[in-house]
Amino acid sequence: MSQALDEIKIGGLGASRKRVEDNRFIRGKGNYTDDITLPGMLHMEILRSPLAHARIKSIDASKAWDIPGVRLVLTGEMMATRNLAWMPTLSYDTQAVLATDKVRFQGQEVACVIADDPYIAKDACEAIDVDYEPLPVVVNPTQAVADGAPVIRDDKTGQAGNVIYDWEVGDAEGTERAFADADVISRLQLHYPRSHPSPIECCGSVADFDRATSKLTVYMTTQAPHIIRAAVAMVAELPEHMIRIISPDIGGGFGNKVPVYPGYVCSILASILLERPVKWIEDKSGNLISTHFARDVYLDGEMALRRDGKILAVRMRTQADHGAFFADAQPSKFKIGLMHSAFAAYDIPVAHMTTRGTYTNKAPGGVAYRCSFRVTEAMFFQERMMQAAAQDLGLDQAAFRRMNFVRDDDFPHRTPFGFLTDSGQYGKCLDVGLRAIGYEDFRQKQEEARARGRLLGLGISTMTEPLGAGNSREYDILGIKMFDSAELKVHMTGKAIVRTGARGQGQGHETTWAQIVSHELGIPAEDIVVEEGDTDTAPFGMGTYASRSTPVAGAAVSMVSRKIRAKARKLAAHLLEVSEEDIEWELGRFYVRSAPDHGVTIQECAMAAYSNMPDGMEPGLENTAYYDPPNLTWPFAVYIVTVEVDPETGVWDVLNTVAVDDCGVRINPMIVEGQIMGGLAEAYAMANMQFITFDAEGNCVGSNYMDYMLPSAWETPGFELHSEVVTPCPHHPIGAKGIGECAAVGGPAAFVNAVLDALSQTGVRNIDMPLLPDRVWEAITQRHDVSGAPPVRTD
Ligand code: CDP
């Protein structure tokens, strides 16, 4: 007689369990960095540069020092005396903490004031006199490498121009040969504009140095607390065991909270110098203009095609605008992140990509905003190129993609840039999407509408994203290998606590990690608490970004649960007085194979671990697992969007959006849907309205939320989600693949493709995002492509 538990009822795998963290969030009881108040706490504000490029002739802070309540003014000169004016970045570069010689972007940190309250600190910042000598400004990669361009990073010995790196991947000669054999060569050139992750909560820290214990505790908005601990140990030369980084609740990260920011460093130094807690909370404009941006990549390339539609080869060239400091986190080997995951879903024999990174007078760029290290740009180019190629061949969009997909029985598949993908049902996802959108009907409607002067369009985008960096053989950040960890303690009453090296920022880890333990051990999810973000208690981990949590930390949760189960099995054998080999497991219970009614629950085993263990067994029921994934996970998705474009105004409305996501086994289907909805909202915003750029003087245009639109429910169209395709990841312990970013990665191309499909009769090949009405109108009326690249000075 089986007594197995109903997994869904106990909140295991597949249960749409309500998010437990929402209990505190919806009551306003979240505990964010700004909620931390410590006795004797001071407040820090940052003075930022108004200019994008200027030499600092002098800084006079005397008036600021004179303001009552001011405790400390930090300048670059003072930082330099402590060897802290510059800090290492996560990309083997250096970044100014407070500017000494020059300012290199608008919004750069120039000085800090620490005072009794934030208002005094802000006023004192305004009392600091900085004498700047303006310098010529560089706002894009072409300008960066032009003759006579000013050298932005003249602080670096041996840095002659503004090139950071030249990197290539793939087979140049093989690609050349394939192009020589092509019937048709299709070309595309585009700019993926700069965008900002814009978390609702800005960055901040509360640093608390205790002279008596020599311990530094920092509460801060970081997605990767252990990496920060290592960085603080290196930069501030403090012993690692005396540093405790606590990442409390985080109001969204999206990659913005991975880097080390000057504000963190200054608040730490101030706390050490003043021996009092120092709080720094960034304001919205500060966050929007000075913390890391994403994208800003110029992509162009060609596709070699056979007349029947077979893709023979792809060539890509990319120029990335990194701003003044090359500071994004990325796997060290790959200068432009995982951009070369482009075209992984298509069976393409050969490809080649060159890439150049340049410095410009902008805030650091290249952060992985809801994306696995530049995959968003890769997928955008891929799907825009697929549409252009199908059009050039006169083939149907869907049929062209299907013909070139990697087939289900072709896995494992080596992509043209060398990744190994391991599973997927690409054709099936496309079929589900086409059926849901009513593909054939829509095409007919589109023709009829066109005859009446109405512009309807349909855009398809597919994406496959390499999620779960690393394995440690290939992936490291600054030499620290990428893996992750989980620790599980089962108390004697069978309740448990699980801690991981990841750090959620709204994704629901507190809910889903418990579900994994529940699946593995049969302990009801409500009996398990999840804790993340405290380096004194959580096992070492690389943090949460690039949707790596489920593929790596989630896998570690499974593996540590299995270690616990293995020990519990020994306890069960002892309790049941049989040998271990005679024991069977069903969810939540061990039983004797020959007498299924004779069994013990996992809770009884837990009690025995503390009260009745066999001779020689170490007491307790707890363990830790470090998980080094054998490969990345490769979720796949198809997004299909239909739009109507108004030819009179260029305004476009979304008629329907269909999303078919295959992220393997879904731990919590409701949370997965939330992740997809959020990603699609961001994709829509990127394609439609999010405009942040720079003028020729390097002024950030769109530096507030009046101009840079975050879509609310009002602007966001409805989305239809499909979950019927499930291809478990073959190497993940529970078959899950990442999902957090997929829709933000694959979505933008679907919206843009739809608008361009509506304009297919005009000969327009590209309009750069965002597809603002004036750009679309210009394309319709002028019948030419519309570029979104920022203007440069011509005088
Ligand atoms: O790294 P991050 O948490 O941002 O991304 P993720 O690993 O894709 O997970 C996002 C959320 O979706 C987490 O709460 C996961 O546990 C959940 N998820 C899921 O329920 N099933 C999957 N197959 C993948 C993620």
mmCIF file of C-alpha atoms in Angstrom, residues 350-532:
data_model
loop_
_atom_site.group_PDB
_atom_site.id
_atom_site.type_symbol
_atom_site.label_atom_id
_atom_site.label_comp_id
_atom_site.label_asym_id
_atom_site.label_seq_id
_atom_site.Cartn_x
_atom_site.Cartn_y
_atom_site.Cartn_z
ATOM 1 C CA VAL A 350 29.940 27.897 -40.179
ATOM 2 C CA ALA A 351 30.108 31.444 -38.826
ATOM 3 C CA HIS A 352 32.504 34.156 -37.877
ATOM 4 C CA MET A 353 32.185 37.153 -35.588
ATOM 5 C CA THR A 354 34.514 40.049 -34.932
ATOM 6 C CA THR A 355 33.984 42.414 -32.100
ATOM 7 C CA ARG A 356 35.544 45.617 -30.894
ATOM 8 C CA GLY A 357 34.985 47.287 -27.561
ATOM 9 C CA THR A 358 35.637 50.992 -27.165
ATOM 10 C CA TYR A 359 35.720 53.625 -24.479
ATOM 11 C CA THR A 360 33.387 56.604 -24.815
ATOM 12 C CA ASN A 361 32.381 59.467 -22.526
ATOM 13 C CA LYS A 362 29.392 57.702 -21.078
ATOM 14 C CA ALA A 363 28.673 55.834 -17.871
ATOM 15 C CA PRO A 364 29.940 52.240 -17.985
ATOM 16 C CA GLY A 365 27.864 50.091 -20.325
ATOM 17 C CA GLY A 366 27.522 46.437 -21.151
ATOM 18 C CA VAL A 367 25.816 45.233 -18.006
ATOM 19 C CA ALA A 368 23.786 42.078 -18.485
ATOM 20 C CA TYR A 369 20.362 43.720 -18.112
ATOM 21 C CA ARG A 370 18.003 40.796 -17.716
ATOM 22 C CA CYS A 371 20.167 38.759 -20.007
ATOM 23 C CA SER A 372 22.940 36.230 -19.970
ATOM 24 C CA PHE A 373 25.897 38.433 -20.863
ATOM 25 C CA ARG A 374 24.900 40.132 -24.150
ATOM 26 C CA VAL A 375 22.592 37.379 -25.345
ATOM 27 C CA THR A 376 19.845 39.954 -25.818
ATOM 28 C CA GLU A 377 21.782 41.763 -28.509
ATOM 29 C CA ALA A 378 22.753 38.444 -30.089
ATOM 30 C CA MET A 379 19.156 37.220 -30.278
ATOM 31 C CA PHE A 380 17.933 40.559 -31.526
ATOM 32 C CA PHE A 381 20.389 40.575 -34.401
ATOM 33 C CA GLN A 382 19.656 36.912 -35.119
ATOM 34 C CA GLU A 383 15.912 37.337 -35.384
ATOM 35 C CA ARG A 384 16.065 40.607 -37.247
ATOM 36 C CA MET A 385 18.497 38.964 -39.670
ATOM 37 C CA MET A 386 16.219 35.926 -40.065
ATOM 38 C CA GLN A 387 13.344 38.189 -41.041
ATOM 39 C CA ALA A 388 15.473 40.176 -43.484
ATOM 40 C CA ALA A 389 16.848 36.989 -45.079
ATOM 41 C CA ALA A 390 13.408 35.411 -45.469
ATOM 42 C CA GLN A 391 12.219 38.605 -47.099
ATOM 43 C CA ASP A 392 15.201 38.697 -49.471
ATOM 44 C CA LEU A 393 14.502 35.104 -50.472
ATOM 45 C CA GLY A 394 10.784 35.711 -50.819
ATOM 46 C CA LEU A 395 10.126 32.925 -48.324
ATOM 47 C CA ASP A 396 7.543 32.650 -45.590
ATOM 48 C CA GLN A 397 8.934 33.817 -42.211
ATOM 49 C CA ALA A 398 7.819 30.751 -40.306
ATOM 50 C CA ALA A 399 8.792 28.229 -42.985
ATOM 51 C CA PHE A 400 12.267 29.750 -43.341
ATOM 52 C CA ARG A 401 12.885 29.419 -39.609
ATOM 53 C CA ARG A 402 11.496 25.899 -39.450
ATOM 54 C CA MET A 403 13.645 24.758 -42.377
ATOM 55 C CA ASN A 404 16.807 25.916 -40.584
ATOM 56 C CA PHE A 405 16.006 24.902 -36.996
ATOM 57 C CA VAL A 406 18.187 22.350 -35.264
ATOM 58 C CA ARG A 407 15.960 19.248 -35.337
ATOM 59 C CA ASP A 408 14.846 17.445 -32.175
ATOM 60 C CA ASP A 409 16.978 14.409 -33.006
ATOM 61 C CA ASP A 410 20.090 16.481 -33.765
ATOM 62 C CA PHE A 411 21.013 17.053 -30.125
ATOM 63 C CA PRO A 412 23.594 17.420 -28.755
ATOM 64 C CA HIS A 413 24.318 20.068 -31.334
ATOM 65 C CA ARG A 414 27.507 22.080 -31.798
ATOM 66 C CA THR A 415 26.602 25.660 -32.702
ATOM 67 C CA PRO A 416 28.593 27.532 -35.356
ATOM 68 C CA PHE A 417 30.417 29.451 -32.624
ATOM 69 C CA GLY A 418 31.241 26.358 -30.590
ATOM 70 C CA PHE A 419 28.588 26.006 -27.866
ATOM 71 C CA LEU A 420 26.993 22.618 -27.256
ATOM 72 C CA THR A 421 23.204 22.754 -27.024
ATOM 73 C CA ASP A 422 21.587 19.666 -25.606
ATOM 74 C CA SER A 423 17.823 19.615 -25.994
ATOM 75 C CA GLY A 424 14.811 21.351 -27.419
ATOM 76 C CA GLN A 425 11.703 21.015 -29.578
ATOM 77 C CA TYR A 426 11.997 24.114 -31.663
ATOM 78 C CA GLY A 427 9.562 23.150 -34.419
ATOM 79 C CA LYS A 428 6.902 22.189 -31.913
ATOM 80 C CA CYS A 429 7.190 25.526 -30.108
ATOM 81 C CA LEU A 430 6.799 27.338 -33.418
ATOM 82 C CA ASP A 431 3.741 25.234 -34.326
ATOM 83 C CA VAL A 432 2.067 26.024 -31.005
ATOM 84 C CA GLY A 433 2.783 29.728 -31.490
ATOM 85 C CA LEU A 434 1.544 29.862 -35.064
ATOM 86 C CA ARG A 435 -1.640 28.058 -34.154
ATOM 87 C CA ALA A 436 -2.264 30.362 -31.223
ATOM 88 C CA ILE A 437 -1.789 33.541 -33.248
ATOM 89 C CA GLY A 438 -3.858 32.176 -36.157
ATOM 90 C CA TYR A 439 -1.014 32.562 -38.622
ATOM 91 C CA GLU A 440 -2.704 31.717 -41.924
ATOM 92 C CA ASP A 441 -5.786 33.749 -41.106
ATOM 93 C CA PHE A 442 -3.715 36.722 -40.109
ATOM 94 C CA ARG A 443 -1.717 36.649 -43.334
ATOM 95 C CA GLN A 444 -4.964 36.736 -45.279
ATOM 96 C CA LYS A 445 -6.330 39.568 -43.148
ATOM 97 C CA GLN A 446 -3.071 41.441 -43.661
ATOM 98 C CA GLU A 447 -3.461 41.257 -47.451
ATOM 99 C CA GLU A 448 -7.062 42.423 -47.303
ATOM 100 C CA ALA A 449 -6.177 45.266 -44.948
ATOM 101 C CA ARG A 450 -3.306 46.390 -47.157
ATOM 102 C CA ALA A 451 -5.714 46.697 -50.072
ATOM 103 C CA ARG A 452 -7.672 49.162 -47.926
ATOM 104 C CA GLY A 453 -4.559 51.162 -46.902
ATOM 105 C CA ARG A 454 -4.236 49.615 -43.433
ATOM 106 C CA LEU A 455 -0.857 48.352 -42.275
ATOM 107 C CA LEU A 456 -0.946 45.103 -40.318
ATOM 108 C CA GLY A 457 2.211 43.242 -39.411
ATOM 109 C CA LEU A 458 3.273 39.982 -37.810
ATOM 110 C CA GLY A 459 6.643 39.465 -36.182
ATOM 111 C CA ILE A 460 8.205 36.197 -35.136
ATOM 112 C CA SER A 461 11.150 35.892 -32.833
ATOM 113 C CA THR A 462 12.716 32.771 -31.429
ATOM 114 C CA MET A 463 15.382 32.645 -28.818
ATOM 115 C CA THR A 464 17.613 30.138 -27.166
ATOM 116 C CA GLU A 465 19.599 31.439 -24.262
ATOM 117 C CA PRO A 466 22.687 29.922 -22.646
ATOM 118 C CA LEU A 467 21.706 30.065 -18.977
ATOM 119 C CA GLY A 468 23.554 28.896 -15.919
ATOM 120 C CA ALA A 469 27.162 30.007 -16.204
ATOM 121 C CA GLY A 470 29.353 28.274 -15.752
ATOM 122 C CA ASN A 471 30.825 25.288 -15.843
ATOM 123 C CA SER A 472 33.948 26.213 -13.977
ATOM 124 C CA ARG A 473 36.233 24.956 -16.770
ATOM 125 C CA GLU A 474 35.171 27.747 -19.065
ATOM 126 C CA TYR A 475 33.484 30.352 -16.929
ATOM 127 C CA ASP A 476 35.025 32.559 -14.314
ATOM 128 C CA ILE A 477 34.762 36.170 -13.272
ATOM 129 C CA LEU A 478 38.135 37.691 -12.413
ATOM 130 C CA GLY A 479 39.510 34.184 -12.045
ATOM 131 C CA ILE A 480 36.786 33.107 -9.586
ATOM 132 C CA LYS A 481 35.251 29.987 -11.064
ATOM 133 C CA MET A 482 31.535 30.041 -11.714
ATOM 134 C CA PHE A 483 29.603 27.450 -9.735
ATOM 135 C CA ASP A 484 27.124 27.719 -6.888
ATOM 136 C CA SER A 485 26.118 26.234 -3.602
ATOM 137 C CA ALA A 486 23.378 25.257 -1.182
ATOM 138 C CA GLU A 487 23.332 24.328 2.474
ATOM 139 C CA LEU A 488 20.448 22.409 4.002
ATOM 140 C CA LYS A 489 19.792 21.881 7.681
ATOM 141 C CA VAL A 490 16.934 19.615 8.711
ATOM 142 C CA HIS A 491 15.990 20.214 12.324
ATOM 143 C CA MET A 492 14.959 17.349 14.606
ATOM 144 C CA THR A 493 11.254 18.099 14.095
ATOM 145 C CA GLY A 494 11.651 17.721 10.340
ATOM 146 C CA LYS A 495 11.484 21.442 9.601
ATOM 147 C CA ALA A 496 14.339 22.793 7.531
ATOM 148 C CA ILE A 497 16.342 25.801 6.455
ATOM 149 C CA VAL A 498 18.054 26.048 3.095
ATOM 150 C CA ARG A 499 20.641 28.672 2.232
ATOM 151 C CA THR A 500 22.179 29.310 -1.149
ATOM 152 C CA GLY A 501 24.939 31.426 -2.648
ATOM 153 C CA ALA A 502 22.403 33.015 -4.990
ATOM 154 C CA ARG A 503 20.535 36.212 -4.141
ATOM 155 C CA GLY A 504 17.024 36.766 -5.449
ATOM 156 C CA GLN A 505 15.775 40.266 -6.205
ATOM 157 C CA GLY A 506 12.128 39.471 -6.670
ATOM 158 C CA GLN A 507 12.286 36.186 -8.564
ATOM 159 C CA GLY A 508 10.740 34.151 -5.763
ATOM 160 C CA HIS A 509 13.667 32.014 -4.597
ATOM 161 C CA GLU A 510 12.200 31.799 -1.091
ATOM 162 C CA THR A 511 9.260 29.993 -2.626
ATOM 163 C CA THR A 512 10.871 27.833 -5.276
ATOM 164 C CA TRP A 513 13.970 26.569 -3.460
ATOM 165 C CA ALA A 514 11.651 25.177 -0.785
ATOM 166 C CA GLN A 515 9.705 23.439 -3.550
ATOM 167 C CA ILE A 516 12.864 21.712 -4.763
ATOM 168 C CA VAL A 517 13.626 20.416 -1.256
ATOM 169 C CA SER A 518 10.034 19.351 -0.974
ATOM 170 C CA HIS A 519 10.309 17.411 -4.225
ATOM 171 C CA GLU A 520 13.497 15.691 -3.131
ATOM 172 C CA LEU A 521 12.591 14.945 0.499
ATOM 173 C CA GLY A 522 8.821 15.124 0.806
ATOM 174 C CA ILE A 523 9.051 17.784 3.509
ATOM 175 C CA PRO A 524 6.103 20.139 2.946
ATOM 176 C CA ALA A 525 7.347 23.405 1.402
ATOM 177 C CA GLU A 526 5.753 25.403 4.205
ATOM 178 C CA ASP A 527 8.110 23.643 6.647
ATOM 179 C CA ILE A 528 11.175 24.962 4.855
ATOM 180 C CA VAL A 529 12.585 28.467 5.084
ATOM 181 C CA VAL A 530 14.991 29.852 2.534
ATOM 182 C CA GLU A 531 17.688 32.329 3.367
ATOM 183 C CA GLU A 532 20.044 34.102 0.991
#
